[in-house]
Short mmCIF file of C-alpha atoms in Angstrom, two decimals:
data_model
loop_
_atom_site.label_atom_id
_atom_site.label_comp_id
_atom_site.label_asym_id
_atom_site.label_seq_id
_atom_site.Cartn_x
_atom_site.Cartn_y
_atom_site.Cartn_z
CA MET B 8 139.35 100.56 128.70
CA LEU B 9 139.88 99.29 132.19
CA GLU B 10 143.38 98.60 133.43
CA LEU B 11 144.94 97.53 136.68
CA ARG B 12 147.83 99.81 137.59
CA GLN B 13 149.61 99.66 140.93
CA ASN B 14 146.60 98.08 142.60
CA SER B 15 144.20 100.69 141.20
CA LEU B 16 141.44 100.20 138.66
CA VAL B 17 141.95 102.82 135.98
CA PHE B 18 138.92 103.49 133.80
CA SER B 19 139.70 105.49 130.67
CA PHE B 20 137.48 106.46 127.79
CA PRO B 21 139.76 107.70 124.99
CA GLU B 22 136.98 107.19 122.47
CA VAL B 23 134.93 109.80 124.37
CA HIS B 24 137.62 112.35 125.26
CA HIS B 25 141.37 112.19 125.74
CA ALA B 26 140.99 113.45 129.35
CA ALA B 27 138.15 111.09 130.25
CA SER B 28 139.40 108.79 133.01
CA CYS B 29 138.98 108.00 136.67
CA LYS B 30 140.68 105.75 139.15
CA ILE B 31 139.47 103.58 142.02
CA ASP B 32 141.58 101.93 144.66
CA PHE B 33 140.56 99.91 147.66
CA GLN B 34 141.81 101.23 150.96
CA ARG B 35 142.55 99.10 153.96
CA THR B 36 141.12 100.59 157.13
CA LEU B 37 140.08 99.84 160.66
CA ARG B 38 136.67 98.47 161.46
CA ILE B 39 134.78 101.15 163.36
CA PRO B 40 132.79 100.01 166.40
CA ASP B 41 129.38 98.66 165.47
CA ASP B 42 127.55 100.11 168.48
CA ASN B 43 124.82 102.47 167.24
CA ARG B 44 127.09 105.48 167.65
CA ASP B 45 128.08 107.60 164.64
CA TYR B 46 131.80 107.85 163.97
CA PRO B 47 133.96 110.09 161.81
CA LEU B 48 135.72 108.52 158.83
CA PRO B 49 138.54 106.11 159.64
CA PRO B 50 141.94 106.48 157.95
CA GLY B 51 143.35 104.79 154.88
CA LEU B 52 146.04 102.29 155.83
CA GLY B 53 147.28 101.60 152.30
CA ARG B 54 145.86 99.93 149.23
CA PHE B 55 144.71 96.35 149.13
CA PRO B 56 146.63 94.25 146.64
CA VAL B 57 144.50 93.65 143.54
CA GLU B 58 145.09 90.68 141.22
CA HIS B 59 143.81 89.80 137.77
CA VAL B 60 141.55 86.73 137.93
CA ASP B 61 143.04 85.61 134.59
CA ASP B 62 146.55 85.45 136.07
CA PHE B 63 145.44 82.64 138.39
CA ALA B 64 143.07 80.82 136.04
CA ALA B 65 144.03 77.38 137.30
CA ALA B 66 143.59 78.22 140.98
CA VAL B 67 140.45 80.37 141.18
CA PRO B 68 136.85 79.11 141.19
CA GLU B 69 135.38 78.52 137.73
CA LYS B 70 132.72 81.13 138.41
CA TRP B 71 135.39 83.82 138.76
CA MET B 72 136.67 83.02 135.28
CA GLU B 73 133.14 83.59 133.97
CA HIS B 74 132.95 86.93 135.76
CA GLY B 75 136.42 88.07 134.74
CA GLY B 76 137.73 91.03 136.71
CA VAL B 77 140.00 91.06 139.72
CA PHE B 78 140.25 89.83 143.32
CA ILE B 79 141.48 91.19 146.63
CA PRO B 80 142.20 89.54 150.00
CA LEU B 81 140.36 90.47 153.19
CA TYR B 82 140.24 89.04 156.68
CA GLN B 83 136.88 88.15 158.12
CA SER B 84 135.23 91.32 159.51
CA GLU B 85 137.92 93.52 157.94
CA ALA B 86 136.65 96.81 156.51
CA LEU B 87 137.49 98.66 153.32
CA TRP B 88 136.65 101.87 151.53
CA LEU B 89 136.75 102.94 147.93
CA ASN B 90 138.99 105.85 147.01
CA PHE B 91 137.94 107.73 143.87
CA THR B 92 140.32 109.93 141.89
CA GLY B 93 139.69 111.83 138.71
CA ARG B 94 139.20 115.27 137.25
CA TYR B 95 137.01 114.38 134.29
CA PRO B 96 133.47 113.83 135.63
CA CYS B 97 132.49 110.16 135.83
CA ALA B 98 129.41 108.47 137.28
CA ILE B 99 130.39 105.42 139.32
CA LYS B 100 127.93 102.76 140.36
CA VAL B 101 129.03 100.40 143.14
CA ALA B 102 127.26 97.24 144.23
CA ALA B 103 128.06 94.62 146.85
CA GLY B 104 126.75 91.17 145.96
CA LYS B 105 124.89 92.96 143.15
CA ILE B 106 123.03 95.14 145.67
CA ASN B 107 123.57 98.80 144.86
CA ALA B 108 125.42 100.39 147.80
CA ILE B 109 123.70 103.75 147.29
CA SER B 110 120.12 102.83 146.36
CA GLY B 111 119.77 99.30 147.77
CA GLU B 112 118.35 98.12 144.44
CA THR B 113 119.50 94.93 142.73
CA TRP B 114 122.08 95.31 139.98
CA SER B 115 121.21 96.65 136.56
CA ASN B 116 123.50 97.95 133.87
CA GLY B 117 123.16 101.67 133.24
CA LEU B 118 122.35 104.52 135.60
CA SER B 119 118.96 104.98 137.19
CA ALA B 120 116.95 107.92 135.88
CA GLY B 121 114.85 107.80 139.07
CA THR B 122 116.56 107.66 142.43
CA GLN B 123 120.26 108.33 141.97
CA ASP B 124 122.16 105.07 142.24
CA TYR B 125 125.70 106.27 141.56
CA ALA B 126 128.38 108.58 142.91
CA VAL B 127 129.86 111.40 140.87
CA VAL B 128 133.62 111.91 140.72
CA PRO B 129 135.13 114.44 141.32
CA GLY B 130 132.98 115.59 144.20
CA GLN B 131 132.56 112.24 145.87
CA PRO B 132 136.07 111.45 147.08
CA TRP B 133 135.33 108.21 148.89
CA LEU B 134 132.67 105.61 149.56
CA ASP B 135 132.95 103.82 152.89
CA GLY B 136 129.73 101.90 153.14
CA PHE B 137 126.04 101.41 152.46
CA ASN B 138 124.00 104.61 152.17
CA ILE B 139 121.50 104.51 155.05
CA ALA B 140 120.64 108.18 155.68
CA GLU B 141 121.43 111.62 154.32
CA ASP B 142 124.67 111.85 156.23
CA LEU B 143 125.29 108.28 157.34
CA VAL B 144 126.70 105.10 155.84
CA ARG B 145 127.16 101.67 157.36
CA GLN B 146 130.74 100.58 156.91
CA PHE B 147 131.64 97.94 154.31
CA VAL B 148 132.71 94.93 156.38
CA ALA B 149 133.84 91.66 154.77
CA MET B 150 132.00 88.54 155.92
CA PRO B 151 132.03 85.00 154.55
CA LEU B 152 129.27 84.29 152.07
CA GLY B 153 126.64 81.88 153.26
CA GLU B 154 126.33 82.94 156.89
CA GLY B 155 123.59 85.51 156.37
CA TYR B 156 125.52 88.68 157.23
CA THR B 157 125.99 90.27 153.82
CA ALA B 158 123.62 92.87 152.38
CA GLU B 159 123.01 90.52 149.47
CA GLU B 160 121.90 87.66 151.72
CA GLN B 161 119.75 89.90 153.91
CA ILE B 162 117.94 91.36 150.89
CA THR B 163 117.71 88.41 148.47
CA GLY B 164 118.02 85.47 150.85
CA GLU B 165 120.73 84.06 148.56
CA ALA B 166 124.53 84.00 148.79
CA GLU B 167 125.03 83.96 145.06
CA HIS B 168 127.36 86.75 143.96
CA GLY B 169 129.42 88.23 146.79
CA GLY B 170 132.21 90.61 145.92
CA LEU B 171 131.89 94.13 144.57
CA GLN B 172 130.59 95.19 141.20
CA ILE B 173 131.58 98.50 139.71
CA VAL B 174 130.67 100.34 136.52
CA ALA B 175 131.92 103.78 135.47
CA TYR B 176 130.51 106.09 132.79
CA PRO B 177 132.14 109.34 131.63
CA LEU B 178 130.41 112.67 131.15
CA ARG B 179 129.38 113.15 127.52
CA ALA B 180 132.19 114.86 125.61
CA ASP B 181 129.94 117.67 124.33
CA ILE B 182 128.87 118.51 127.90
CA TYR B 183 132.47 118.43 129.08
CA LYS B 184 133.59 120.70 126.25
CA ARG B 185 130.74 123.12 126.97
CA ASP B 186 131.18 123.27 130.75
CA PHE B 187 134.84 122.59 131.37
CA GLU B 188 137.18 123.12 128.49
CA GLN B 189 136.48 126.84 128.21
CA GLU B 190 137.30 127.51 131.80
CA PHE B 191 138.73 124.44 133.39
CA ARG B 192 139.23 124.77 137.08
CA MET B 193 141.70 122.49 138.72
CA HIS B 194 140.03 120.71 141.59
CA ALA B 195 142.33 120.20 144.51
CA HIS B 196 142.42 116.47 144.95
CA ARG B 197 141.07 115.46 148.31
CA GLU B 198 142.93 112.60 149.78
CA ARG B 199 142.35 111.13 153.16
CA GLU B 200 145.64 111.00 154.98
CA VAL B 201 147.19 107.64 154.74
CA VAL B 202 148.69 106.53 157.98
CA LEU B 203 151.22 103.86 157.32
CA PHE B 204 151.82 101.13 159.77
CA SER B 205 150.52 97.69 160.26
CA ASN B 206 150.01 95.19 162.97
CA PRO B 207 153.01 92.89 162.84
CA GLU B 208 150.98 89.97 164.03
CA ALA B 209 149.69 88.05 161.02
CA CYS B 210 146.37 86.29 161.47
CA TYR B 211 144.71 83.82 159.19
CA ASP B 212 141.08 82.98 158.92
CA SER B 213 139.56 79.60 159.04
CA CYS B 214 136.06 80.65 158.09
CA ALA B 215 133.78 78.32 156.22
CA SER B 216 133.64 80.15 152.92
CA ALA B 217 136.71 81.43 151.10
CA GLU B 218 134.54 83.86 149.18
CA MET B 219 133.43 87.01 150.92
CA GLY B 220 130.71 89.57 150.56
CA LEU B 221 130.19 92.95 152.16
CA ALA B 222 127.99 93.33 155.16
CA PRO B 223 126.85 96.54 156.89
CA GLY B 224 129.03 97.41 159.89
CA GLY B 225 129.09 100.41 162.21
CA THR B 226 127.77 103.81 161.17
CA MET B 227 129.87 106.79 160.16
CA ARG B 228 129.21 110.27 158.92
CA GLN B 229 129.53 110.42 155.16
CA HIS B 230 127.51 112.18 152.48
CA ILE B 231 126.68 110.80 149.08
CA TYR B 232 126.52 113.90 146.92
CA LYS B 233 123.74 114.59 144.45
CA ASP B 234 124.48 114.50 140.76
CA LYS B 235 124.99 118.12 139.64
CA TYR B 236 124.61 117.10 136.03
CA GLY B 237 121.61 115.22 134.64
CA ILE B 238 121.04 111.59 133.78
CA ASP B 239 121.25 112.46 130.06
CA ASP B 240 124.67 114.07 130.51
CA TRP B 241 126.37 110.73 131.11
CA ASP B 242 127.71 108.76 128.17
CA GLN B 243 126.11 105.44 128.96
CA ASP B 244 127.24 103.89 125.67
CA ASN B 245 130.82 103.99 126.87
CA GLY B 246 130.95 102.45 130.32
CA PHE B 247 133.33 99.85 131.66
CA ARG B 248 132.55 97.51 134.49
CA CYS B 249 134.49 95.23 136.78
CA PHE B 250 133.70 92.36 139.11
CA VAL B 251 135.90 92.61 142.20
CA HIS B 252 135.97 89.23 143.96
CA LEU B 253 136.69 89.27 147.67
CA VAL B 254 138.55 86.31 149.06
CA ASN B 255 139.64 85.49 152.56
CA SER B 256 143.30 85.96 153.28
CA ALA B 257 144.12 82.27 153.68
CA ALA B 258 142.58 81.43 150.31
CA TYR B 259 144.39 84.39 148.75
CA GLU B 260 147.69 82.93 149.88
CA SER B 261 146.87 79.51 148.49
CA ILE B 262 145.76 81.00 145.13
CA THR B 263 148.63 83.41 144.64
CA GLY B 264 151.42 82.01 146.83
CA ARG B 265 151.78 85.51 148.26
CA LYS B 266 151.29 86.64 151.81
CA PRO B 267 148.27 88.89 152.28
CA PRO B 268 148.75 92.15 154.18
CA HIS B 269 148.72 91.91 157.97
CA ARG B 270 145.45 92.42 159.75
CA PRO B 271 144.95 96.16 160.37
CA LEU B 272 144.92 97.71 163.82
CA THR B 273 141.73 97.75 165.82
CA ALA B 274 139.84 101.03 166.15
CA GLN B 275 140.64 100.90 169.87
CA ASP B 276 144.43 100.63 169.32
CA TYR B 277 144.36 103.27 166.62
CA THR B 278 142.50 105.79 168.74
CA ARG B 279 144.57 105.02 171.84
CA ARG B 280 147.67 106.06 169.89
CA GLY B 281 146.13 109.49 169.27
CA LEU B 282 145.95 109.01 165.50
CA PRO B 283 143.55 111.07 163.42
CA TRP B 284 140.06 110.36 162.12
CA PHE B 285 138.55 112.36 159.29
CA GLU B 286 135.54 114.31 158.10
CA HIS B 287 134.82 115.62 154.66
CA TYR B 288 133.53 119.12 154.12
CA SER B 289 131.71 120.21 150.97
CA ASP B 290 128.98 122.67 150.03
CA ASP B 291 127.53 120.15 147.58
CA LYS B 292 124.06 118.80 148.31
CA ALA B 293 123.80 115.31 149.73
CA MET B 294 121.20 112.76 148.77
CA GLY B 295 119.01 110.81 151.17
CA GLY B 296 119.62 107.30 152.39
CA SER B 297 118.12 104.09 151.04
CA LYS B 298 115.21 102.67 153.02
CA VAL B 299 116.19 99.16 151.98
CA LEU B 300 119.76 99.61 153.17
CA SER B 301 118.79 101.35 156.41
CA ALA B 302 116.62 98.35 157.32
CA LEU B 303 119.57 95.92 157.19
CA ALA B 304 120.93 94.45 160.40
CA SER B 305 124.55 95.30 161.11
CA VAL B 306 127.15 92.60 161.63
CA GLY B 307 127.27 93.38 165.36
CA ALA B 308 123.50 93.13 165.73
CA ARG B 309 123.42 89.88 163.80
CA VAL B 310 126.17 88.28 165.87
CA ILE B 311 124.10 89.02 168.97
CA GLY B 312 120.90 87.90 167.21
CA LYS B 313 122.48 84.58 166.32
CA GLY B 314 123.41 84.02 169.94
CA GLN B 315 127.11 84.08 169.08
CA GLY B 316 128.10 86.44 171.87
CA VAL B 317 129.37 89.85 170.81
CA LEU B 318 131.54 91.07 167.97
CA PRO B 319 135.21 91.10 169.09
CA ASP B 320 137.14 94.41 169.29
CA ASN B 321 133.89 96.34 169.31
CA ASP B 322 134.30 98.58 172.35
CA PRO B 323 133.29 102.19 171.72
CA VAL B 324 136.08 104.65 170.98
CA LYS B 325 136.25 108.41 171.38
CA PRO B 326 138.18 109.87 168.46
CA ARG B 327 140.09 112.84 169.88
CA ILE B 328 141.61 114.14 166.66
CA VAL B 329 139.23 114.60 163.75
CA LYS B 330 140.68 116.31 160.69
CA THR B 331 138.33 118.04 158.31
CA ILE B 332 139.27 117.67 154.68
CA GLY B 333 137.73 120.13 152.25
CA ILE B 334 138.32 121.13 148.71
CA ASN B 335 141.45 123.19 149.44
CA HIS B 336 143.07 120.77 151.79
CA ALA B 337 146.65 119.94 150.93
CA VAL B 338 147.26 116.59 149.37
CA ARG B 339 149.32 113.99 151.07
CA GLU B 340 150.08 110.95 149.00
CA GLY B 341 151.14 107.82 150.80
CA GLU B 342 153.90 105.61 149.51
CA PHE B 343 152.99 101.98 149.17
CA MET R 23 174.64 82.22 127.72
CA THR R 24 173.70 79.73 125.01
CA PHE R 25 170.47 77.74 124.97
CA GLY R 26 172.33 74.53 125.89
CA GLU R 27 174.23 76.14 128.75
CA TYR R 28 171.05 77.61 130.17
CA ILE R 29 169.22 74.27 130.03
CA ARG R 30 172.11 72.52 131.77
CA GLU R 31 172.34 75.18 134.47
CA ARG R 32 168.60 75.06 135.24
CA ARG R 33 168.47 71.26 135.17
CA GLU R 34 171.52 70.92 137.42
CA ALA R 35 170.04 73.45 139.88
CA LEU R 36 166.87 71.35 140.12
CA LYS R 37 168.87 68.13 140.36
CA LYS R 38 170.55 69.33 143.57
CA ASP R 39 167.24 68.82 145.36
CA ASP R 40 165.72 66.09 143.27
CA ARG R 41 167.45 63.25 141.43
CA LYS R 42 164.63 63.06 138.91
CA TYR R 43 166.31 65.97 137.09
CA SER R 44 169.25 63.81 135.93
CA VAL R 45 169.99 63.93 132.17
CA ARG R 46 168.66 60.42 131.78
CA GLN R 47 165.36 61.00 133.54
CA VAL R 48 164.64 64.40 131.97
CA ALA R 49 165.47 63.03 128.52
CA GLN R 50 163.14 60.13 129.11
CA ARG R 51 160.28 62.38 130.19
CA ILE R 52 160.56 64.70 127.17
CA GLY R 53 161.01 61.75 124.81
CA VAL R 54 164.61 62.02 123.60
CA GLU R 55 167.76 59.92 124.04
CA PRO R 56 169.93 60.97 127.03
CA ALA R 57 172.94 61.29 124.69
CA TYR R 58 170.99 63.74 122.54
CA LEU R 59 170.03 65.91 125.55
CA SER R 60 173.71 65.92 126.61
CA LYS R 61 174.72 67.08 123.15
CA ILE R 62 172.06 69.84 123.27
CA GLU R 63 173.39 71.00 126.64
CA ARG R 64 176.98 71.01 125.38
CA GLY R 65 175.97 72.87 122.20
CA ASP R 66 177.23 70.01 120.00
CA VAL R 67 173.93 70.01 118.12
CA ALA R 68 171.40 72.73 117.24
CA PRO R 69 168.53 73.28 119.69
CA PRO R 70 165.70 70.76 119.28
CA SER R 71 162.25 71.26 117.76
CA GLU R 72 159.65 73.65 119.18
CA GLY R 73 157.73 70.70 120.64
CA LYS R 74 160.78 69.43 122.53
CA ILE R 75 161.64 72.94 123.73
CA ARG R 76 158.08 73.33 125.06
CA ALA R 77 158.39 69.95 126.82
CA LEU R 78 161.71 71.06 128.36
CA ALA R 79 160.16 74.36 129.51
CA LEU R 80 157.32 72.49 131.19
CA GLU R 81 159.73 70.02 132.76
CA LEU R 82 162.11 72.69 134.12
CA GLY R 83 159.42 75.26 135.06
CA GLU R 84 160.66 77.77 132.50
CA ASP R 85 158.73 80.12 130.20
CA PRO R 86 158.45 78.43 126.78
CA ASP R 87 158.60 81.74 124.89
CA VAL R 88 161.85 82.65 126.64
CA LEU R 89 163.42 79.25 125.88
CA LEU R 90 162.26 79.44 122.25
CA ALA R 91 163.80 82.90 121.91
CA MET R 92 167.09 81.61 123.36
CA ALA R 93 166.99 78.87 120.74
CA GLY R 94 166.50 81.47 118.00
CA LYS R 95 162.90 80.42 117.37
CA VAL R 96 159.48 82.06 117.56
CA SER R 97 156.47 80.17 118.82
CA SER R 98 154.37 78.78 115.97
CA ASP R 99 151.18 80.38 117.34
CA LEU R 100 152.86 83.81 117.21
CA LEU R 101 154.04 83.14 113.66
CA GLU R 102 150.47 82.25 112.75
CA ILE R 103 149.19 85.51 114.24
CA ILE R 104 151.73 87.51 112.21
CA ARG R 105 151.10 85.50 109.03
CA LYS R 106 147.39 86.35 109.17
CA ARG R 107 147.99 90.13 109.33
CA PRO R 108 151.68 90.52 108.47
CA GLN R 109 151.77 94.23 107.77
CA LEU R 110 149.76 95.24 110.84
CA PHE R 111 151.73 93.11 113.29
CA ALA R 112 155.12 93.84 111.73
CA ASP R 113 154.38 97.57 112.06
CA LEU R 114 153.07 97.14 115.59
CA ILE R 115 156.12 95.19 116.78
CA ARG R 116 158.50 97.71 115.19
CA GLU R 117 156.56 100.56 116.83
CA LEU R 118 156.80 98.87 120.22
CA LYS R 119 160.49 98.03 119.87
CA ALA R 120 161.78 100.97 121.87
CA MET R 121 158.96 101.25 124.39
CA PRO R 122 159.73 100.45 128.04
CA ASP R 123 158.38 97.19 129.47
CA ARG R 124 155.99 99.12 131.67
CA ALA R 125 154.30 100.74 128.67
CA ILE R 126 154.11 97.46 126.79
CA LEU R 127 152.65 95.68 129.80
CA ARG R 128 149.91 98.30 129.96
CA ILE R 129 148.79 97.38 126.48
CA ALA R 130 148.24 93.82 127.55
CA ARG R 131 146.81 94.47 131.02
CA ASP R 132 143.19 95.31 130.38
CA VAL R 133 140.93 93.92 133.08
CA ARG R 134 138.62 91.47 131.37
CA ASP R 135 134.90 91.83 131.94
CA GLY R 136 132.94 88.60 131.80
CA ASP R 137 129.42 87.39 132.26
CA TRP R 138 127.70 88.36 135.52
#
């Protein structure tokens, strides 16, 4: 089953194993400069609010009702990352506009037996962007659909789906029992420090499309770890999937009557205040990047290419404090 | 608070900002005589039919299930659900009786997957 609890998607598979579950939440963050430099990982600034599409049936586009799922508000060119939690191994496939964020392939149900197109939790604590090289991702940055920025539009030429698509499959129960139940080791949960503050100045977008998709932003150092199990070890008969619609903040307010979160700080302001950036350390092997995804133009490059000047708030920053988070790093939970 | 008292209180609160929530106008919109609505509000008569309670809920922006419960009634669609599988639903409701709201809400909060 898939539930929404405190703005997290909770996937659980009681029919597979009583411990089989994993959780995904969507972290607000700063947009890293899109300037051909590689950055460490930006912080989590709290969870995005997540709403059931069905709770606003009269106010959301008809297409959303067909898709089901949930929606979250984002400002234009705001970034986000996915925070994975879980101790029972799960394979999680993530697509933006039905373009797989790890392989660059178009959406299909099930896991690919060829090039790995999913992340494995635990092990992969976060996913911040499109997988472009062995140790690099391009940040997920929200852009209005229809203006040619999103990965979907760059690859398919269409602005049809937008949003995020997620499916999770648990490890087969017999594999879990064989490998884990005899000698279950508690994995220290790796959580990126959540720095809690927000810019008091609320901004609202007036972009053309209320619906958003994810476009490739600046580059940061992040590994996508190789599957230590095998494709046959995942229970693909028992997956759950979710369509996460992305809507601009002004439309979110008109749909729900609630104020969206304030726009997050800029990377420049954040760094100027001496606040920390992050790196993840693990001995696990990382997979290579996707050629398709590495060929995409970033938002910054496209703004210049379209003759629209330069991306605002895009000056380079020099992160002074970079915290390395490894498997034994203490947990710090943020209050939301 | 009785059903009638609650209806009066909600209607009067709305009337402060908008005259269209007078007894006469509300009665007219839900299709009853103003004198009858007054009697309902005073508790001189039993609460009206399910249809009229639903119309009142819509008119006053209230939850129809809550108003029906205050009137000692259960929505006919719920009755139909129970009638179809009486033992199963009677057991289920009794089982859930003591559970906290949070736990009950979880049962009903699956994220629906659609066609995409």
